[in-house]
PDB file of C-alpha atoms in Angstrom:
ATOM      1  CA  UNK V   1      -1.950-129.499  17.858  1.00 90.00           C
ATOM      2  CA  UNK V   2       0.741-132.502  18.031  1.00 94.00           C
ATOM      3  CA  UNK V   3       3.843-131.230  19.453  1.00 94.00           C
ATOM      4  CA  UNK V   4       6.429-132.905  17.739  1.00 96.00           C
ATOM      5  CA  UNK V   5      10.701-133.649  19.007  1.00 95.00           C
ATOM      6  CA  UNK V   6      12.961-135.320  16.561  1.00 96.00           C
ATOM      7  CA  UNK V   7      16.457-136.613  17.671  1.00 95.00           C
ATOM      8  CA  UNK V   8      18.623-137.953  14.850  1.00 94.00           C
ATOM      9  CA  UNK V   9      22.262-137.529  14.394  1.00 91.00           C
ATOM     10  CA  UNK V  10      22.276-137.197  10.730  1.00 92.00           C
ATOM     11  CA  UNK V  11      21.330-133.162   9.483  1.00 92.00           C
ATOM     12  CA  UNK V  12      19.665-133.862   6.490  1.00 93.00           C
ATOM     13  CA  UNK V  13      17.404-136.316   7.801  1.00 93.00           C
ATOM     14  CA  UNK V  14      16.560-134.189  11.144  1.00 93.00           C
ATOM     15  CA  UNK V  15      15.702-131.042   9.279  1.00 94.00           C
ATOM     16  CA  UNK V  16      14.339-132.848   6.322  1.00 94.00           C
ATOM     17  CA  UNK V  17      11.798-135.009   8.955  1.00 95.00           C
ATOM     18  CA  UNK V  18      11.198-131.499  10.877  1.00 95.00           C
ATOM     19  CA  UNK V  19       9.946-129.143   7.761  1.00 95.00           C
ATOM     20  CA  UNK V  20       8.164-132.457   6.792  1.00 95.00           C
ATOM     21  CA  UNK V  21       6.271-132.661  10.112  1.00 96.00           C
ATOM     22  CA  UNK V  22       5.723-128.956  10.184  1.00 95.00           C
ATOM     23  CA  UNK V  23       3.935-129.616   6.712  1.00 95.00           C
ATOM     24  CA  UNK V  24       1.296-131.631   8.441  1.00 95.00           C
ATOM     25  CA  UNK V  25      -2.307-130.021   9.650  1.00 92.00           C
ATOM     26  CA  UNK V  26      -2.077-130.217  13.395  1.00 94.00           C
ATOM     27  CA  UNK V  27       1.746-131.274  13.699  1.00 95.00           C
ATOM     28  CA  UNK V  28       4.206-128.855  14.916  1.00 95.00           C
ATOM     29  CA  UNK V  29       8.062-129.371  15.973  1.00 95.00           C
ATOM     30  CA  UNK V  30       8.983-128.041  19.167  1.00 93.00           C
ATOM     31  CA  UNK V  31      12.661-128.918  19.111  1.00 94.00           C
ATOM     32  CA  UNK V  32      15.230-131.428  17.935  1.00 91.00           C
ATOM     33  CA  UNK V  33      18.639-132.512  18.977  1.00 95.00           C
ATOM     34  CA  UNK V  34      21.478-134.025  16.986  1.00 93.00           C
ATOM     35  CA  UNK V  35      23.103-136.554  19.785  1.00 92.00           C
ATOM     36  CA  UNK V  36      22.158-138.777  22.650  1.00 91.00           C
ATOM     37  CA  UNK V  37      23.288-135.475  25.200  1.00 91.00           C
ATOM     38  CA  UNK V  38      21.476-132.975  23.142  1.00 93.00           C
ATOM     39  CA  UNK V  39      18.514-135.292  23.196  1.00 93.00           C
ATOM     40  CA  UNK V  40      18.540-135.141  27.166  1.00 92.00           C
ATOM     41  CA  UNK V  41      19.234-131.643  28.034  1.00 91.00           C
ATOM     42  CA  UNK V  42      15.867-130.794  24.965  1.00 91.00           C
ATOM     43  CA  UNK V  43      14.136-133.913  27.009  1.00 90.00           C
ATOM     44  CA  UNK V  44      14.990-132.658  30.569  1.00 87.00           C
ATOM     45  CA  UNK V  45      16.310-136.146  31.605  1.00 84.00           C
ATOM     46  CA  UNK V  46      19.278-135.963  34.665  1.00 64.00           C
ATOM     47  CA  UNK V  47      19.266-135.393  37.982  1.00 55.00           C
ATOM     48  CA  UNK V  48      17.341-131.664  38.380  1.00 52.00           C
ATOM     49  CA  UNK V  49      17.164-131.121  34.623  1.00 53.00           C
ATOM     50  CA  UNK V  50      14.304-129.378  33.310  1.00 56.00           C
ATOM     51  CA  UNK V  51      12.948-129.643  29.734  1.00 52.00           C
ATOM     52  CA  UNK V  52      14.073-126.574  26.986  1.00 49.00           C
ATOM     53  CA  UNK V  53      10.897-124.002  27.140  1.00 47.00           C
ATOM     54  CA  UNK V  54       8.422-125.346  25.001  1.00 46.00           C
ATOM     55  CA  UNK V  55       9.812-128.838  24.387  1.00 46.00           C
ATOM     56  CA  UNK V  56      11.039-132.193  26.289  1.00 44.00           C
ATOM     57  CA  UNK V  57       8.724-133.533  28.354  1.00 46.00           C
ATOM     58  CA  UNK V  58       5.711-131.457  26.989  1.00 72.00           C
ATOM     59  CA  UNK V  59       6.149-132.424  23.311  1.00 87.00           C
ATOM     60  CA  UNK V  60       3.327-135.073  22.517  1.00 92.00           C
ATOM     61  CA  UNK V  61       5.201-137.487  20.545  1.00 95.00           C
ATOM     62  CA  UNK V  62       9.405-137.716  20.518  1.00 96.00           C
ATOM     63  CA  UNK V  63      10.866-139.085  17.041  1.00 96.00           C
ATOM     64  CA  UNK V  64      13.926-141.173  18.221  1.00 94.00           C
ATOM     65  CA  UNK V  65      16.355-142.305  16.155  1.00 92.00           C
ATOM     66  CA  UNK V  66      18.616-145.289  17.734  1.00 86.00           C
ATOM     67  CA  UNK V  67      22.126-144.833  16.674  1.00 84.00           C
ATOM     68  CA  UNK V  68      22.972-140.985  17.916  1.00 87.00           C
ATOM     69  CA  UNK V  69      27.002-141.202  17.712  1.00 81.00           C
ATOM     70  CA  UNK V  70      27.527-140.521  20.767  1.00 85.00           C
ATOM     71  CA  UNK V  71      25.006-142.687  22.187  1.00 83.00           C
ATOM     72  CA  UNK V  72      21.675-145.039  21.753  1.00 86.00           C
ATOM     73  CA  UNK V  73      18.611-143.613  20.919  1.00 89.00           C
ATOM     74  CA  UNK V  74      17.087-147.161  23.568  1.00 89.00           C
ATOM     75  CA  UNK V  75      18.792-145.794  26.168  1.00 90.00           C
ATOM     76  CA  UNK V  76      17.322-142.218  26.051  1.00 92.00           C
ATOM     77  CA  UNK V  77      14.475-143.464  25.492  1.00 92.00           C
ATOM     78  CA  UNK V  78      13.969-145.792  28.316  1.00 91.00           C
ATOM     79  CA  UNK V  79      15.539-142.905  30.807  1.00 91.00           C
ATOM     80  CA  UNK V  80      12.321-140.874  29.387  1.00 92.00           C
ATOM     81  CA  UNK V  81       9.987-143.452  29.739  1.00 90.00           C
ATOM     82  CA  UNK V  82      10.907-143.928  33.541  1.00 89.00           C
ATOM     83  CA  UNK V  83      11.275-140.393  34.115  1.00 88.00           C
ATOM     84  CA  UNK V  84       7.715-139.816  32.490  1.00 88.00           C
ATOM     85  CA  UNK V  85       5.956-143.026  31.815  1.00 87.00           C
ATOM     86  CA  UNK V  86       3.475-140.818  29.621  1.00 87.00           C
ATOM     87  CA  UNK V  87       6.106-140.119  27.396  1.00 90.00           C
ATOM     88  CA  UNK V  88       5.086-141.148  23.671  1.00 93.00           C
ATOM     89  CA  UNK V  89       7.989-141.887  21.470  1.00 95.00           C
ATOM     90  CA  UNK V  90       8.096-143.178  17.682  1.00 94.00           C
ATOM     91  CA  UNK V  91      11.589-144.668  16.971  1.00 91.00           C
ATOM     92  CA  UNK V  92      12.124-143.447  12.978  1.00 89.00           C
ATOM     93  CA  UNK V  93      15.730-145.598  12.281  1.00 83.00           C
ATOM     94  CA  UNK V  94      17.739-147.722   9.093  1.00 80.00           C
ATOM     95  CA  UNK V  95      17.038-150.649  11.418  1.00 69.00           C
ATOM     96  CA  UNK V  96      13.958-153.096  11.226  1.00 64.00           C
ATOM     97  CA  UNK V  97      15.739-156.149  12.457  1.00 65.00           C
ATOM     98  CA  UNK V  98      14.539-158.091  15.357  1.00 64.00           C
ATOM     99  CA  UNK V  99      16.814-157.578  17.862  1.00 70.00           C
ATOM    100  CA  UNK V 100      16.176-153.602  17.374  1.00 72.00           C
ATOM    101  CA  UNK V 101      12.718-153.518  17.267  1.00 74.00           C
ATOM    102  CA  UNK V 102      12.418-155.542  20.559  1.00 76.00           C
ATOM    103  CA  UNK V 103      14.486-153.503  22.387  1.00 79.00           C
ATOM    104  CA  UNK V 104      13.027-150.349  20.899  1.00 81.00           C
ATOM    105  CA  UNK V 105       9.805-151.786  22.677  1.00 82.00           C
ATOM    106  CA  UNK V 106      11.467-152.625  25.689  1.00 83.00           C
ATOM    107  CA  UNK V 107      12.318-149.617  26.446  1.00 86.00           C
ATOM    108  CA  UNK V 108       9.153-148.114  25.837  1.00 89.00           C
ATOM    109  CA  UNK V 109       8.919-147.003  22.470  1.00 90.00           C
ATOM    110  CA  UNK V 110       4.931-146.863  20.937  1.00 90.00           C
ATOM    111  CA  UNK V 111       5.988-146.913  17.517  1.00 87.00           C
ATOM    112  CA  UNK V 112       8.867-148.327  14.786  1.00 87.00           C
ATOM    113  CA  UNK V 113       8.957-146.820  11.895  1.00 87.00           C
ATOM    114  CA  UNK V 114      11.835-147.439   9.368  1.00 85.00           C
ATOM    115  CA  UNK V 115      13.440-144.177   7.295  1.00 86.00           C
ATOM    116  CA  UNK V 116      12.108-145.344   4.071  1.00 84.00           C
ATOM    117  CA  UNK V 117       8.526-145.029   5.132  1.00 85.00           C
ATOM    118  CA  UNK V 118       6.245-142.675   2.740  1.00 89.00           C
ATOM    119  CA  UNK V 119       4.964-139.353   4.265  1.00 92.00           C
ATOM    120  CA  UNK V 120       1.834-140.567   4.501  1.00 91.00           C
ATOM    121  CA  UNK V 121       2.758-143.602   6.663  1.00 90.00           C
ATOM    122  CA  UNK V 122       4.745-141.292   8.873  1.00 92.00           C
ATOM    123  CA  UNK V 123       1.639-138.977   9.384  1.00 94.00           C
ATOM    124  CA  UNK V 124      -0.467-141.517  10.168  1.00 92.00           C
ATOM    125  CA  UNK V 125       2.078-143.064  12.723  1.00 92.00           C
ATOM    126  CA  UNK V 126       2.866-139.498  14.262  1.00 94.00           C
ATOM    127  CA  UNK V 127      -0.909-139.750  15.300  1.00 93.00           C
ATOM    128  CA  UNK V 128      -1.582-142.997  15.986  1.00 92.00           C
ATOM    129  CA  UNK V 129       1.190-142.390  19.248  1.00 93.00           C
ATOM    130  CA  UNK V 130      -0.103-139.042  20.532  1.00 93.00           C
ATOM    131  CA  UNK V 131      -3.525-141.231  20.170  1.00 91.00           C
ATOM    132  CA  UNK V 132      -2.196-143.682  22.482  1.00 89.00           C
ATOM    133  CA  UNK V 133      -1.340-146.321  20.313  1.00 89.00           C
ATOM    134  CA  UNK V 134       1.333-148.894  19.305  1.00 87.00           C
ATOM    135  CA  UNK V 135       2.359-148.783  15.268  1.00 85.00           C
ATOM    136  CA  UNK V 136       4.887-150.825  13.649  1.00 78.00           C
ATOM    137  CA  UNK V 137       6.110-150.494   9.944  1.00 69.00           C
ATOM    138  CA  UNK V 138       3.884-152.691   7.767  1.00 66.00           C
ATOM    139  CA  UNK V 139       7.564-154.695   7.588  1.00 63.00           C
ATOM    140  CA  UNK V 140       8.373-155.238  10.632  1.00 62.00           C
ATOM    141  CA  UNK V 141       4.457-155.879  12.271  1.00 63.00           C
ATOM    142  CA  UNK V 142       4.628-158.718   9.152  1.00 61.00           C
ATOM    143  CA  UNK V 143       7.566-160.047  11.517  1.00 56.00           C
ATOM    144  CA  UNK V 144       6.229-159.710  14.641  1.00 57.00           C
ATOM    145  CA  UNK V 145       2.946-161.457  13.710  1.00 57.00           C
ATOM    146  CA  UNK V 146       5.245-163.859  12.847  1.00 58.00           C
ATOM    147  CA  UNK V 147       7.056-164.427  15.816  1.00 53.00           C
ATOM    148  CA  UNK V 148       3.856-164.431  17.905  1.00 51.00           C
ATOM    149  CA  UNK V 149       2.334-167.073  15.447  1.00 53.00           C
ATOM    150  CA  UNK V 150       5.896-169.014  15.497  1.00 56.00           C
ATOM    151  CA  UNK V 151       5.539-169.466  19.267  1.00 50.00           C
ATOM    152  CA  UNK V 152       8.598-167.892  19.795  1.00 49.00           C
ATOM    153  CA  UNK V 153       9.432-166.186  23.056  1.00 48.00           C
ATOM    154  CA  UNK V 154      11.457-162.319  22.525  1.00 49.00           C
ATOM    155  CA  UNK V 155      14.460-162.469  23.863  1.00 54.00           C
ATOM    156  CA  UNK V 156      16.519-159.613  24.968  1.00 60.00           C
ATOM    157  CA  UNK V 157      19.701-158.726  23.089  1.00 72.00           C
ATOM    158  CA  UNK V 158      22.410-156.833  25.040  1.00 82.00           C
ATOM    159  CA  UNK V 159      23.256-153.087  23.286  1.00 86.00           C
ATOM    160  CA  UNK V 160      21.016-153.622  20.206  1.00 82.00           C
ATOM    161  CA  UNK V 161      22.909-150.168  18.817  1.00 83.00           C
ATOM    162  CA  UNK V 162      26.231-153.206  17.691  1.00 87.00           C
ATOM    163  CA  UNK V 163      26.396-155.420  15.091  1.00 86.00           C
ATOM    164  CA  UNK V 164      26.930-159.088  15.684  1.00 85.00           C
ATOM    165  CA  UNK V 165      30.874-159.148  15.053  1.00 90.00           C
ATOM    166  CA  UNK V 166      30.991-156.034  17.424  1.00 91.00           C
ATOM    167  CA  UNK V 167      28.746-157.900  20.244  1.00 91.00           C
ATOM    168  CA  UNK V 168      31.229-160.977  19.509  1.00 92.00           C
ATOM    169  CA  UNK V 169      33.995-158.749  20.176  1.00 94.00           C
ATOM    170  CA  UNK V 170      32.904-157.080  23.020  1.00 94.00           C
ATOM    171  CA  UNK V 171      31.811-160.290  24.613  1.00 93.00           C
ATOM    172  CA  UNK V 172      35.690-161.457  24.128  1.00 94.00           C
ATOM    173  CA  UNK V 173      36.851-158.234  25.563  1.00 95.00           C
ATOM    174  CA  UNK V 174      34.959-158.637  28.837  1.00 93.00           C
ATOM    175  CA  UNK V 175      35.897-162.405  29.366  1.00 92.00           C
ATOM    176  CA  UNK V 176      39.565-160.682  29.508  1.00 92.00           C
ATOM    177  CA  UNK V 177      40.628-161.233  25.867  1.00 94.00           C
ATOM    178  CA  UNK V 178      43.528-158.765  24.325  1.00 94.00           C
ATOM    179  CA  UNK V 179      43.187-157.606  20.842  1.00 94.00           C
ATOM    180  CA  UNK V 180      45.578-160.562  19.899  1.00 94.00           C
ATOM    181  CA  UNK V 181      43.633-163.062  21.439  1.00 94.00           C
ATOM    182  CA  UNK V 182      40.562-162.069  19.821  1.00 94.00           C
ATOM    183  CA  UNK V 183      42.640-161.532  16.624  1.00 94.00           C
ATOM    184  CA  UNK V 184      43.199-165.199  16.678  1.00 92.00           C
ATOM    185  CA  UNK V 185      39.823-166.458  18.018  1.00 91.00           C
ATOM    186  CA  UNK V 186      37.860-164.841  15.481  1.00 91.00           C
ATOM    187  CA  UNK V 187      40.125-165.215  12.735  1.00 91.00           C
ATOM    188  CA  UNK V 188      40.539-161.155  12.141  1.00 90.00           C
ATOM    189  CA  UNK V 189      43.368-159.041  11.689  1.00 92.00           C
ATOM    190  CA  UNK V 190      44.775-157.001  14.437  1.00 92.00           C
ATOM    191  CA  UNK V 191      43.796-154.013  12.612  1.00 93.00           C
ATOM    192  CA  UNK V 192      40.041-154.698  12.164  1.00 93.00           C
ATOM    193  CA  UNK V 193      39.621-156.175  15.986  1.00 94.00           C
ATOM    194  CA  UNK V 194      41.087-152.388  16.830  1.00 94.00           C
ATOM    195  CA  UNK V 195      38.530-150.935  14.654  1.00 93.00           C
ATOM    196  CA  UNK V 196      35.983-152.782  16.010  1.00 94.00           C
ATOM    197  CA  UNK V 197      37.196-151.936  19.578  1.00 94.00           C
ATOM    198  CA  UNK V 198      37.023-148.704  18.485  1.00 93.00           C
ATOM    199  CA  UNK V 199      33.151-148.975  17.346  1.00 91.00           C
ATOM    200  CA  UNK V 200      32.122-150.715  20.381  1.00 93.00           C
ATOM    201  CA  UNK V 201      33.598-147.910  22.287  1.00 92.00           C
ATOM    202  CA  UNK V 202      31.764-145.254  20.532  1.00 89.00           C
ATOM    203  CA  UNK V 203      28.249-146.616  20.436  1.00 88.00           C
ATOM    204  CA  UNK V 204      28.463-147.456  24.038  1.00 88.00           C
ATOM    205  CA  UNK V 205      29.665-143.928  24.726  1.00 87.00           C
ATOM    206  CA  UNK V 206      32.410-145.041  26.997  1.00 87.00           C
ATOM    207  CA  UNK V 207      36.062-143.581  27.496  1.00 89.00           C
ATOM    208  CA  UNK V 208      38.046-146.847  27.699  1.00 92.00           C
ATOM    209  CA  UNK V 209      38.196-150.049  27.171  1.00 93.00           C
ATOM    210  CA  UNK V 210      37.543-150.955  31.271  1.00 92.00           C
ATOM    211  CA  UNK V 211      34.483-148.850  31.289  1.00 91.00           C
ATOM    212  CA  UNK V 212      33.061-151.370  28.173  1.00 92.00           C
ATOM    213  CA  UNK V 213      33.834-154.303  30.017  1.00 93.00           C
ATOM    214  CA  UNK V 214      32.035-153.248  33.726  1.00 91.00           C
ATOM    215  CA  UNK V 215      28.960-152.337  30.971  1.00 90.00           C
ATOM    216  CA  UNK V 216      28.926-155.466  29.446  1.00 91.00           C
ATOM    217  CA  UNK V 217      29.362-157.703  32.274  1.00 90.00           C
ATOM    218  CA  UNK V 218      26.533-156.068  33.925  1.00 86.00           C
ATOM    219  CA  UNK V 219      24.474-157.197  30.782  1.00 87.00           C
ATOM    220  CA  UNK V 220      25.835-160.810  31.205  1.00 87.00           C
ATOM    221  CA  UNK V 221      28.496-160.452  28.689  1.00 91.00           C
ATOM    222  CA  UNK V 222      32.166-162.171  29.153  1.00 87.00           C
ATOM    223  CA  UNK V 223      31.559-165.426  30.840  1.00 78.00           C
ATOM    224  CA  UNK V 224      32.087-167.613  27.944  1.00 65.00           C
ATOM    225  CA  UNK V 225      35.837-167.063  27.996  1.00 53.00           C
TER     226      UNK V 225
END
């Protein structure tokens, strides 16, 4: 029997992936959360935690998705990974780009599925990781042949979980920019700079505007000016 966690932030998906695991011979769930903190306390990750009964740590495969409101489905996952380096997880998200896949991988995800996938292919892939091994969307393993064929080196994109224009902004915002500045730099209005502010601060789950810019200077962010 494949013990089976999904963490996604979006209730239809979550219980519509869980009664759809349940549905497979072998497969059962053994818990799911609905945020990055929910996903740590079922996972047992922080200092002295300890895994829900009959969940976390001893579920076989962990279906992660990466944006989790309140957090990044990466980061939880690479805290499990280091906390158990057994851990198996299958990252089941709306994004196949590049950047996301990579550091899905990095932080120690065995599989990349994308939501569209057929039940089938998410069977087989549920499998293939408690088995031990790596799976990729036929998409996105296309790519990454690809790359690999291409010659081209991965290279690591600071908080995968933003868009470009939010990265852009955050970059400007820890080189010491004000919401004018940027306004003007990037040719936005004040009001959609704020919102994007706003984003950033979200998806990073951080309380203020200092707190994003010690996070993304310690990723190498902000010296551009």
């Amino acid at each position: 029997m494949i013990r089976v966690a999904v963490v996604d932030d979006h209730p239809v998906f979550r219980l519509g992936m869980a009664a759809l695991l349940d549905s497979f011979d072998g497969v059962r769930v053994v818990g799911h959360a609905a945020s990055a903190a929910e996903a740590r306390t079922l996972l047992g990750l922080g200092p002295g935690a300890e895994p829900a009964p009959g969940t976390g740590a001893r579920a076989d495969v962990v279906l992660m998705d990466l944006d989790l409101g309140d957090g990044s489905g990466v980061d939880v996952t690479r805290e499990l990974v280091r906390a158990d380096p057994a851990a198996r997880v299958l990252v089941v998200t709306m994004h196949e780009d590049d950047d996301a896949v990579v550091a899905a991988v990095r932080a120690g995800a065995r599989g990349f599925l994308v939501k569209s996938a057929s039940p089938a292919e998410v069977e087989r892939a549920v499998h293939a990781v408690a088995d031990g091994a790596m799976i990729l969307s036929p998409s996105v393993a296309d790519r990454a042949m690809a790359y690999v064929v291409g010659g081209r080196a991965a290279a690591r994109v600071p908080f995968p979980q933003l868009t470009d224009r939010e990265r852009e902004v955050l970059d400007l915002v820890a080189a010491g920019l004000d919401n004018a500045s940027i306004s003007r730099r990037l040719v936005l209005s004040p009001k959609t700079v704020r919102n994007h502010v706003a984003n950033v601060l979200a998806k990073l789950a951080v309380r203020d505007r200092s707190a994003a810019i010690v996070r993304a200077r310690e990723e190498g962010l902000g010296t551009g000016g």
